[in-house]
CSV table of C-alpha atoms in Angstrom, one decimal:
chain,number,residue,atom,x,y,z
A,1,MET,CA,28.0,-89.8,-45.5
A,2,ASP,CA,26.6,-88.3,-42.1
A,3,LEU,CA,28.6,-90.9,-39.5
A,4,THR,CA,30.9,-93.2,-38.9
A,5,ILE,CA,30.4,-95.9,-36.1
A,6,VAL,CA,33.6,-96.9,-34.8
A,7,VAL,CA,34.0,-100.7,-32.9
A,8,PRO,CA,37.0,-101.8,-32.6
A,9,THR,CA,37.4,-105.2,-32.2
A,10,PHE,CA,39.3,-108.1,-29.8
A,11,ASN,CA,37.8,-111.9,-30.1
A,12,GLU,CA,34.5,-110.5,-30.3
A,13,GLY,CA,33.2,-112.8,-33.2
A,14,PRO,CA,29.7,-114.0,-31.9
A,15,ASN,CA,28.7,-110.0,-31.0
A,16,VAL,CA,29.2,-109.5,-34.7
A,17,ALA,CA,26.0,-110.1,-36.4
A,18,GLU,CA,23.8,-109.1,-33.7
A,19,LEU,CA,25.6,-105.7,-33.3
A,20,LEU,CA,24.7,-105.0,-36.6
A,21,ARG,CA,21.9,-106.1,-37.5
A,22,ARG,CA,20.6,-104.2,-33.8
A,23,ILE,CA,22.9,-100.6,-35.9
A,24,GLY,CA,21.2,-100.4,-38.4
A,25,ASP,CA,17.0,-101.1,-36.6
A,26,ALA,CA,18.2,-98.1,-34.5
A,27,VAL,CA,20.0,-95.4,-37.7
A,28,ASP,CA,17.9,-96.0,-40.5
A,29,ASP,CA,17.3,-92.6,-40.5
A,30,ARG,CA,21.3,-91.2,-41.7
A,31,LEU,CA,23.7,-92.2,-44.0
A,32,PHE,CA,26.0,-94.1,-41.7
A,33,GLU,CA,29.2,-96.7,-41.8
A,34,VAL,CA,30.7,-99.2,-39.4
A,35,VAL,CA,34.0,-99.5,-39.4
A,36,PHE,CA,35.7,-102.4,-37.3
A,37,VAL,CA,39.0,-101.7,-35.9
A,38,ASP,CA,40.5,-105.7,-35.4
A,39,ASP,CA,43.2,-106.9,-33.2
A,40,SER,CA,41.6,-110.5,-33.3
A,41,THR,CA,44.0,-113.0,-32.8
A,42,ASP,CA,40.7,-115.3,-33.7
A,43,ASP,CA,38.5,-115.7,-37.1
A,44,THR,CA,36.5,-112.4,-36.2
A,45,PRO,CA,38.2,-110.9,-39.2
A,46,GLN,CA,36.6,-113.9,-41.1
A,47,ILE,CA,32.6,-113.3,-39.6
A,48,ILE,CA,33.4,-109.3,-39.4
A,49,ALA,CA,34.0,-109.6,-43.2
A,50,ALA,CA,31.0,-111.5,-43.5
A,51,ALA,CA,28.9,-109.5,-41.9
A,52,ALA,CA,29.4,-106.7,-43.8
A,53,LYS,CA,28.7,-108.3,-47.2
A,54,THR,CA,24.9,-108.2,-46.0
A,55,ALA,CA,24.6,-105.2,-44.3
A,56,ASP,CA,22.5,-102.8,-46.0
A,57,PHE,CA,25.4,-100.0,-45.2
A,58,PRO,CA,28.9,-100.4,-45.2
A,59,VAL,CA,30.7,-101.7,-43.0
A,60,ARG,CA,34.9,-101.7,-43.5
A,61,LEU,CA,36.9,-103.9,-41.4
A,62,ILE,CA,40.8,-102.5,-40.5
A,63,HIS,CA,42.6,-105.0,-39.1
A,64,ARG,CA,45.7,-104.4,-37.5
A,65,ASP,CA,47.9,-107.6,-37.1
A,66,PHE,CA,51.1,-105.5,-35.7
A,67,PRO,CA,48.2,-104.0,-33.0
A,68,THR,CA,49.8,-100.6,-30.8
A,69,ALA,CA,47.9,-98.7,-27.7
A,70,GLY,CA,45.4,-101.0,-27.3
A,71,LEU,CA,41.8,-100.5,-27.9
A,72,GLY,CA,42.1,-96.9,-27.6
A,73,GLY,CA,45.1,-96.7,-30.2
A,74,ALA,CA,42.5,-98.6,-32.4
A,75,VAL,CA,40.1,-96.2,-31.8
A,76,VAL,CA,42.4,-93.3,-32.9
A,77,GLU,CA,43.1,-95.2,-36.4
A,78,GLY,CA,39.2,-95.3,-37.1
A,79,LEU,CA,39.3,-91.6,-36.4
A,80,ARG,CA,41.6,-91.0,-39.1
A,81,SER,CA,40.0,-93.3,-42.1
A,82,ALA,CA,36.6,-92.3,-40.7
A,83,GLY,CA,34.5,-91.0,-44.0
A,84,SER,CA,32.7,-88.6,-41.9
A,85,ASN,CA,33.3,-85.8,-38.6
A,86,TRP,CA,31.1,-87.3,-36.9
A,87,CYS,CA,32.3,-90.2,-35.3
A,88,LEU,CA,30.8,-92.5,-32.8
A,89,VAL,CA,32.7,-94.9,-30.5
A,90,MET,CA,31.1,-97.8,-29.4
A,91,ASP,CA,32.4,-101.8,-28.1
A,92,GLY,CA,31.5,-104.3,-29.7
A,93,ASP,CA,30.0,-106.4,-27.3
A,94,LEU,CA,26.5,-104.9,-27.0
A,95,GLN,CA,27.5,-103.4,-23.0
A,96,HIS,CA,26.2,-99.9,-24.9
A,97,PRO,CA,23.3,-100.6,-26.1
A,98,PRO,CA,22.8,-99.0,-30.0
A,99,GLU,CA,18.7,-98.5,-30.2
A,100,ASP,CA,20.9,-95.0,-27.6
A,101,ILE,CA,23.0,-93.5,-30.6
A,102,PRO,CA,20.1,-91.7,-31.5
A,103,ARG,CA,19.7,-89.7,-28.3
A,104,LEU,CA,23.6,-89.5,-29.1
A,105,LEU,CA,22.9,-88.0,-32.4
A,106,ALA,CA,19.9,-86.1,-31.0
A,107,ARG,CA,21.7,-83.8,-28.8
A,108,ALA,CA,24.7,-83.4,-31.0
A,109,ASP,CA,21.9,-81.9,-34.1
A,110,ARG,CA,21.6,-79.3,-31.5
A,111,ASP,CA,24.7,-77.8,-32.9
A,112,ASP,CA,26.4,-76.8,-29.3
A,113,VAL,CA,28.9,-79.4,-28.0
A,114,ASP,CA,31.5,-81.5,-29.2
A,115,VAL,CA,31.6,-84.3,-28.1
A,116,VAL,CA,28.3,-86.7,-26.4
A,117,VAL,CA,29.2,-88.9,-23.8
A,118,ALA,CA,26.9,-92.0,-23.1
A,119,SER,CA,26.4,-91.7,-19.0
A,120,ARG,CA,26.2,-93.5,-17.1
A,121,TYR,CA,26.2,-92.0,-13.6
A,122,ILE,CA,23.8,-89.1,-14.2
A,123,ALA,CA,19.7,-89.8,-14.2
A,124,GLY,CA,18.5,-91.9,-16.1
A,125,GLY,CA,21.6,-93.4,-16.2
A,126,ASP,CA,23.2,-97.4,-15.1
A,127,SER,CA,25.6,-99.3,-14.8
A,128,LYS,CA,23.9,-103.2,-13.5
A,129,GLY,CA,25.9,-104.3,-16.6
A,130,LEU,CA,29.1,-104.1,-14.7
A,131,ALA,CA,30.3,-107.1,-13.6
A,132,ASP,CA,30.2,-107.3,-10.0
A,133,ALA,CA,30.8,-104.8,-7.5
A,134,THR,CA,34.2,-104.5,-7.0
A,135,ARG,CA,34.1,-103.3,-10.9
A,136,THR,CA,31.7,-101.6,-10.3
A,137,THR,CA,33.5,-99.5,-7.8
A,138,VAL,CA,36.8,-99.6,-9.2
A,139,SER,CA,34.9,-97.6,-12.1
A,140,ARG,CA,33.2,-94.6,-9.6
A,141,ALA,CA,36.0,-94.6,-8.0
A,142,SER,CA,38.4,-94.0,-10.9
A,143,THR,CA,36.1,-91.4,-12.6
A,144,LEU,CA,36.2,-88.9,-9.2
A,145,LEU,CA,40.6,-89.8,-9.2
A,146,THR,CA,40.3,-88.7,-13.3
A,147,LYS,CA,38.4,-85.5,-12.5
A,148,ALA,CA,39.8,-84.8,-9.4
A,149,MET,CA,43.1,-84.5,-11.3
A,150,PHE,CA,41.2,-82.8,-14.3
A,151,PRO,CA,38.4,-80.8,-12.6
A,152,ARG,CA,38.2,-78.3,-15.2
A,153,LYS,CA,38.6,-79.9,-19.1
A,154,LEU,CA,36.5,-82.3,-17.1
A,155,GLY,CA,34.0,-80.4,-15.4
A,156,ASP,CA,31.1,-81.5,-17.4
A,157,CYS,CA,31.9,-85.1,-17.8
A,158,SER,CA,29.8,-87.6,-15.7
A,159,ASP,CA,31.8,-90.7,-17.2
A,160,PRO,CA,35.1,-89.4,-18.6
A,161,MET,CA,35.6,-93.7,-19.0
A,162,THR,CA,33.0,-94.3,-20.8
A,163,GLY,CA,33.9,-95.9,-24.2
A,164,PHE,CA,30.2,-94.9,-25.8
A,165,PHE,CA,30.5,-91.3,-26.7
A,166,LEU,CA,29.7,-89.3,-30.3
A,167,VAL,CA,32.8,-86.4,-31.0
A,168,ASN,CA,33.8,-84.0,-34.4
A,169,ARG,CA,36.9,-84.9,-35.6
A,170,ASP,CA,37.5,-81.7,-36.3
A,171,ALA,CA,37.4,-80.7,-33.1
A,172,ILE,CA,40.2,-82.6,-31.6
A,173,ASP,CA,43.8,-83.0,-32.8
A,174,ILE,CA,44.2,-87.1,-33.6
A,175,ASP,CA,47.9,-87.1,-34.0
A,176,ALA,CA,48.5,-85.8,-30.2
A,177,LEU,CA,46.6,-88.0,-29.4
A,178,ARG,CA,48.8,-90.3,-27.1
A,179,PRO,CA,46.1,-93.1,-25.6
A,180,ARG,CA,47.4,-96.7,-23.8
A,181,GLY,CA,44.2,-98.7,-22.9
A,182,PHE,CA,40.4,-98.2,-23.1
A,183,LYS,CA,40.1,-94.5,-22.0
A,184,ILE,CA,39.9,-92.9,-25.2
A,185,LEU,CA,37.6,-90.9,-23.7
A,186,LEU,CA,39.6,-89.5,-21.3
A,187,GLU,CA,43.1,-89.1,-23.2
A,188,ILE,CA,40.7,-86.6,-26.1
A,189,LEU,CA,39.2,-84.9,-23.7
A,190,ALA,CA,42.6,-83.9,-21.3
A,191,ARG,CA,44.6,-82.8,-24.3
A,192,ARG,CA,41.9,-80.1,-25.7
A,193,HIS,CA,38.6,-78.2,-23.6
A,194,LEU,CA,35.9,-79.6,-25.6
A,195,ARG,CA,32.1,-78.4,-24.8
A,196,VAL,CA,30.8,-81.9,-23.5
A,197,GLY,CA,27.1,-82.8,-23.7
A,198,GLU,CA,25.7,-85.6,-21.7
A,199,VAL,CA,22.9,-87.6,-22.4
A,200,PRO,CA,22.2,-91.0,-19.8
A,201,PHE,CA,22.8,-94.7,-21.0
A,202,ALA,CA,21.9,-98.2,-19.3
A,203,PHE,CA,25.3,-99.7,-19.6
A,204,ALA,CA,24.2,-103.8,-20.8
A,205,SER,CA,25.4,-107.0,-20.0
A,206,ARG,CA,27.7,-108.9,-23.1
A,207,PHE,CA,26.1,-110.1,-25.0
A,208,ALA,CA,28.9,-113.3,-25.8
A,209,GLY,CA,32.4,-113.3,-24.9
A,210,ALA,CA,34.4,-112.2,-22.1
A,211,SER,CA,35.6,-108.8,-20.8
A,212,LYS,CA,38.4,-107.6,-21.0
A,213,ALA,CA,39.2,-106.1,-18.1
A,214,SER,CA,42.6,-106.9,-16.1
A,215,PHE,CA,45.3,-105.7,-14.0
A,216,THR,CA,47.3,-104.9,-16.1
A,217,GLN,CA,44.6,-102.9,-17.5
A,218,GLY,CA,44.8,-100.7,-14.7
A,219,ILE,CA,47.9,-100.2,-14.5
A,220,ARG,CA,48.0,-98.7,-18.7
A,221,PHE,CA,44.6,-96.4,-16.5
A,222,LEU,CA,47.6,-95.0,-13.9
A,223,THR,CA,49.7,-95.1,-16.0
A,224,GLN,CA,47.9,-92.6,-19.2
A,225,LEU,CA,46.6,-90.8,-15.8
A,226,LEU,CA,49.3,-89.2,-14.2
A,227,MET,CA,51.3,-89.2,-18.0
A,228,LEU,CA,48.2,-86.1,-18.8
A,229,ARG,CA,48.0,-84.7,-15.9
A,230,PHE,CA,51.8,-85.1,-15.0
A,231,GLY,CA,54.1,-85.5,-17.8
A,232,ARG,CA,56.5,-88.4,-18.3
A,233,MET,CA,58.4,-88.6,-15.6
A,234,SER,CA,55.7,-88.8,-13.3
A,235,ALA,CA,55.4,-92.3,-15.3
A,236,PHE,CA,58.5,-93.5,-15.0
A,237,ALA,CA,58.4,-92.3,-11.4
A,238,LEU,CA,55.3,-94.8,-10.9
A,239,VAL,CA,57.8,-97.6,-12.7
A,240,GLY,CA,60.6,-96.5,-10.6
A,241,GLY,CA,58.2,-96.6,-7.2
A,242,VAL,CA,57.2,-99.9,-8.4
A,243,GLY,CA,60.3,-101.3,-9.2
A,244,ALA,CA,62.0,-99.6,-5.7
A,245,ILE,CA,58.8,-101.5,-3.6
A,246,ALA,CA,60.2,-104.6,-5.5
A,247,ASN,CA,63.8,-104.2,-5.0
A,248,LEU,CA,63.4,-104.1,-1.8
A,249,VAL,CA,60.4,-106.3,-1.6
A,250,ILE,CA,63.0,-109.0,-2.8
A,251,MET,CA,66.0,-107.5,-1.1
A,252,TRP,CA,64.2,-108.4,2.2
A,253,GLY,CA,63.1,-111.7,1.7
A,254,LEU,CA,66.9,-112.5,0.9
A,255,ILE,CA,68.0,-110.9,3.4
A,256,ARG,CA,65.7,-113.4,5.7
A,257,LEU,CA,66.8,-116.2,4.3
A,258,GLY,CA,70.1,-115.1,5.4
A,259,MET,CA,71.7,-114.1,2.6
A,260,ASP,CA,74.3,-111.2,3.3
A,261,TYR,CA,72.8,-107.4,2.5
A,262,LEU,CA,75.2,-107.1,-0.7
A,263,PRO,CA,74.4,-110.3,-2.4
A,264,ALA,CA,71.0,-109.7,-1.7
A,265,SER,CA,70.8,-106.6,-3.1
A,266,ILE,CA,73.1,-107.0,-6.5
A,267,ILE,CA,69.9,-109.8,-7.3
A,268,ALA,CA,66.9,-107.7,-6.3
A,269,SER,CA,68.5,-104.6,-8.0
A,270,GLU,CA,68.9,-107.9,-11.8
A,271,ILE,CA,65.6,-108.9,-11.3
A,272,THR,CA,64.4,-105.4,-11.2
A,273,ILE,CA,66.2,-104.0,-13.6
A,274,ILE,CA,64.4,-107.1,-16.1
A,275,GLY,CA,61.5,-106.1,-15.2
A,276,ASN,CA,61.6,-102.1,-15.2
A,277,PHE,CA,63.1,-102.2,-18.8
A,278,LEU,CA,59.7,-103.9,-19.4
A,279,LEU,CA,57.1,-101.8,-17.6
A,280,LEU,CA,59.2,-99.0,-19.6
A,281,GLU,CA,59.0,-100.4,-23.0
A,282,TYR,CA,54.8,-100.6,-23.0
A,283,LEU,CA,53.5,-98.1,-20.7
A,284,VAL,CA,56.3,-95.2,-20.1
A,285,PHE,CA,58.2,-94.9,-23.8
A,286,SER,CA,55.5,-97.3,-26.0
A,287,ASP,CA,54.8,-95.0,-28.3
A,288,MET,CA,58.3,-93.4,-29.4
A,289,ARG,CA,59.8,-97.7,-29.8
A,290,ALA,CA,59.0,-97.5,-33.4
A,291,GLU,CA,61.8,-94.7,-33.9
A,292,SER,CA,64.2,-95.7,-31.2
A,293,GLY,CA,65.6,-98.6,-32.9
A,294,SER,CA,65.1,-102.8,-32.0
A,295,MET,CA,64.2,-104.4,-28.5
A,296,ARG,CA,67.4,-106.2,-28.2
A,297,ALA,CA,69.3,-102.6,-28.2
A,298,ARG,CA,66.6,-100.5,-26.4
A,299,PHE,CA,67.3,-103.5,-23.7
A,300,VAL,CA,71.0,-104.1,-23.7
A,301,LYS,CA,71.2,-99.5,-23.2
A,302,SER,CA,68.8,-100.0,-20.3
A,303,PHE,CA,70.1,-102.9,-19.0
A,304,THR,CA,74.4,-101.6,-19.2
A,305,PHE,CA,73.4,-98.0,-17.9
A,306,ASN,CA,71.3,-99.6,-14.7
A,307,ASN,CA,74.2,-102.1,-14.1
A,308,VAL,CA,76.8,-99.4,-14.3
A,309,GLU,CA,74.7,-97.6,-11.5
A,310,ALA,CA,74.3,-100.2,-9.7
A,311,ILE,CA,78.0,-101.0,-9.6
A,312,ILE,CA,78.1,-96.9,-8.8
A,313,ARG,CA,75.3,-97.2,-5.9
A,314,ILE,CA,76.3,-100.7,-4.2
A,315,PRO,CA,79.9,-98.7,-2.0
A,316,VAL,CA,77.2,-96.0,-1.7
A,317,LEU,CA,74.7,-98.3,0.2
A,318,TRP,CA,77.8,-100.1,2.0
A,319,VAL,CA,78.9,-97.0,2.8
A,320,LEU,CA,75.7,-95.5,3.8
A,321,VAL,CA,75.2,-99.1,6.3
A,322,GLU,CA,78.8,-99.7,7.8
A,323,ASN,CA,79.5,-95.8,8.1
A,324,ALA,CA,76.3,-93.8,8.6
A,325,HIS,CA,75.1,-96.7,10.4
A,326,ILE,CA,71.5,-96.6,8.6
A,327,PRO,CA,69.2,-99.8,7.9
A,328,SER,CA,70.2,-101.6,4.3
A,329,VAL,CA,66.9,-101.3,3.2
A,330,ILE,CA,66.1,-97.4,4.5
A,331,ALA,CA,70.0,-97.3,3.1
A,332,ALA,CA,68.3,-99.0,0.0
A,333,GLY,CA,65.3,-96.9,-0.7
A,334,LEU,CA,67.8,-93.8,-0.4
A,335,THR,CA,69.8,-95.1,-3.2
A,336,LEU,CA,67.4,-95.5,-5.3
A,337,ILE,CA,65.7,-92.1,-5.2
A,338,ALA,CA,68.9,-90.5,-5.7
A,339,ALA,CA,68.8,-92.6,-9.1
A,340,PHE,CA,65.4,-91.3,-10.3
A,341,VAL,CA,66.6,-88.0,-12.6
A,342,VAL,CA,69.6,-90.0,-13.8
A,343,ARG,CA,68.4,-92.7,-14.8
A,344,PHE,CA,65.0,-90.7,-16.6
A,345,VAL,CA,66.7,-88.5,-18.8
A,346,PHE,CA,69.3,-91.0,-20.0
A,347,HIS,CA,66.2,-93.6,-21.5
A,348,ALA,CA,65.0,-90.6,-22.3
A,349,LEU,CA,67.6,-88.8,-24.0
A,350,VAL,CA,69.2,-93.0,-25.1
A,351,VAL,CA,67.7,-95.5,-24.8
A,352,TYR,CA,64.6,-94.4,-26.6
A,353,ALA,CA,66.0,-91.6,-28.4
A,354,PRO,CA,64.9,-92.0,-32.7
A,355,LYS,CA,67.9,-93.0,-34.7
A,356,ARG,CA,69.5,-90.5,-37.1
A,357,GLN,CA,67.8,-90.6,-40.4
A,358,PRO,CA,70.7,-90.8,-43.4
A,359,VAL,CA,71.5,-87.5,-44.6
A,360,ASP,CA,69.4,-87.6,-48.3
A,361,ALA,CA,71.9,-86.9,-50.5
A,362,SER,CA,70.9,-84.1,-52.6
A,363,LEU,CA,69.5,-82.7,-50.2
A,364,ALA,CA,73.8,-81.9,-48.9
A,365,VAL,CA,75.0,-81.4,-52.4
A,366,ALA,CA,72.4,-79.3,-53.7
A,367,PRO,CA,69.9,-78.0,-50.7
A,368,GLU,CA,68.1,-75.3,-53.0
A,369,ARG,CA,67.2,-77.0,-55.2
A,370,ALA,CA,66.1,-80.0,-53.3
A,371,ARG,CA,63.5,-77.4,-51.3
A,372,ALA,CA,63.0,-75.9,-54.8
A,373,ALA,CA,61.7,-79.5,-55.8
A,374,GLU,CA,58.7,-79.5,-52.4
A,375,TYR,CA,56.8,-76.8,-54.6
């Protein structure tokens, strides 16, 4: 197999037949396969399975009943299962034109790069397929922010946010990837310094269906960027910052409605404790959930700790307001900042700590014999 084309899909059934037809027409001089990694909730898997039977090239379907890490996680799943070293990643909506695949392959054939990026932002490229001026502006700004945070690793890449690229699987450490949402190329390039080549491409309009871009995906991108640059604690800080702002806004609103600052602070804390837990689950510690027990157990630990922390923090707030004469909202902000490090340590080491595995009796009784059995 010369090439594996990885296509992550989510409810893209109307695009499948046209995508395969155009891939077959474009890549007619290579031994290749197409691997769909599908997280759909509609009939897309059945459509892919039917199309695979009539295709002139191998088409495989990996359907994830319990998808993790979004589109990026689907791409990683496809890379793991690929039958070739060179893997081309593209969306299933035909905004990445299959006709451009030969140009990516030709660039890789020069044998001086690990990744070939299809870029919208070099001469000959075009991003007009984005839905509107707002999305174009957001895309440009996100690209500039990303390149500013990784000036060396992304120095040769004009479009690290693209989802259309060719990568040599031997050049990356798949096990080290921690994808969150859409931006899998950013994850690949930021983890290891790779040799990058680029070819221009025109980002097309969708063939069918609706865009999956959303505010939630934007938050996931910011979380991913912070964790890649500064580590998990920075993402925890982002969530904590959002929670702190929400806490203060809720408290301020309740005070404006006539409530005393102490009960207002308690209500605001309870609401944001629950909201912060959900953000931690799906943004900061998503890669640790599988090994840390049930969501219910994690919530109980987190909720209990945060309430104990609030029981301690509220009296401190009272002292700051009544004795130090600090305005109540400012005093609340100071106590939230002081609690940040303790919260992070507790969640990382207790709430999301891996469950201990039961000790193998054979290892406990006869470790030498058990170790010998491994060879």
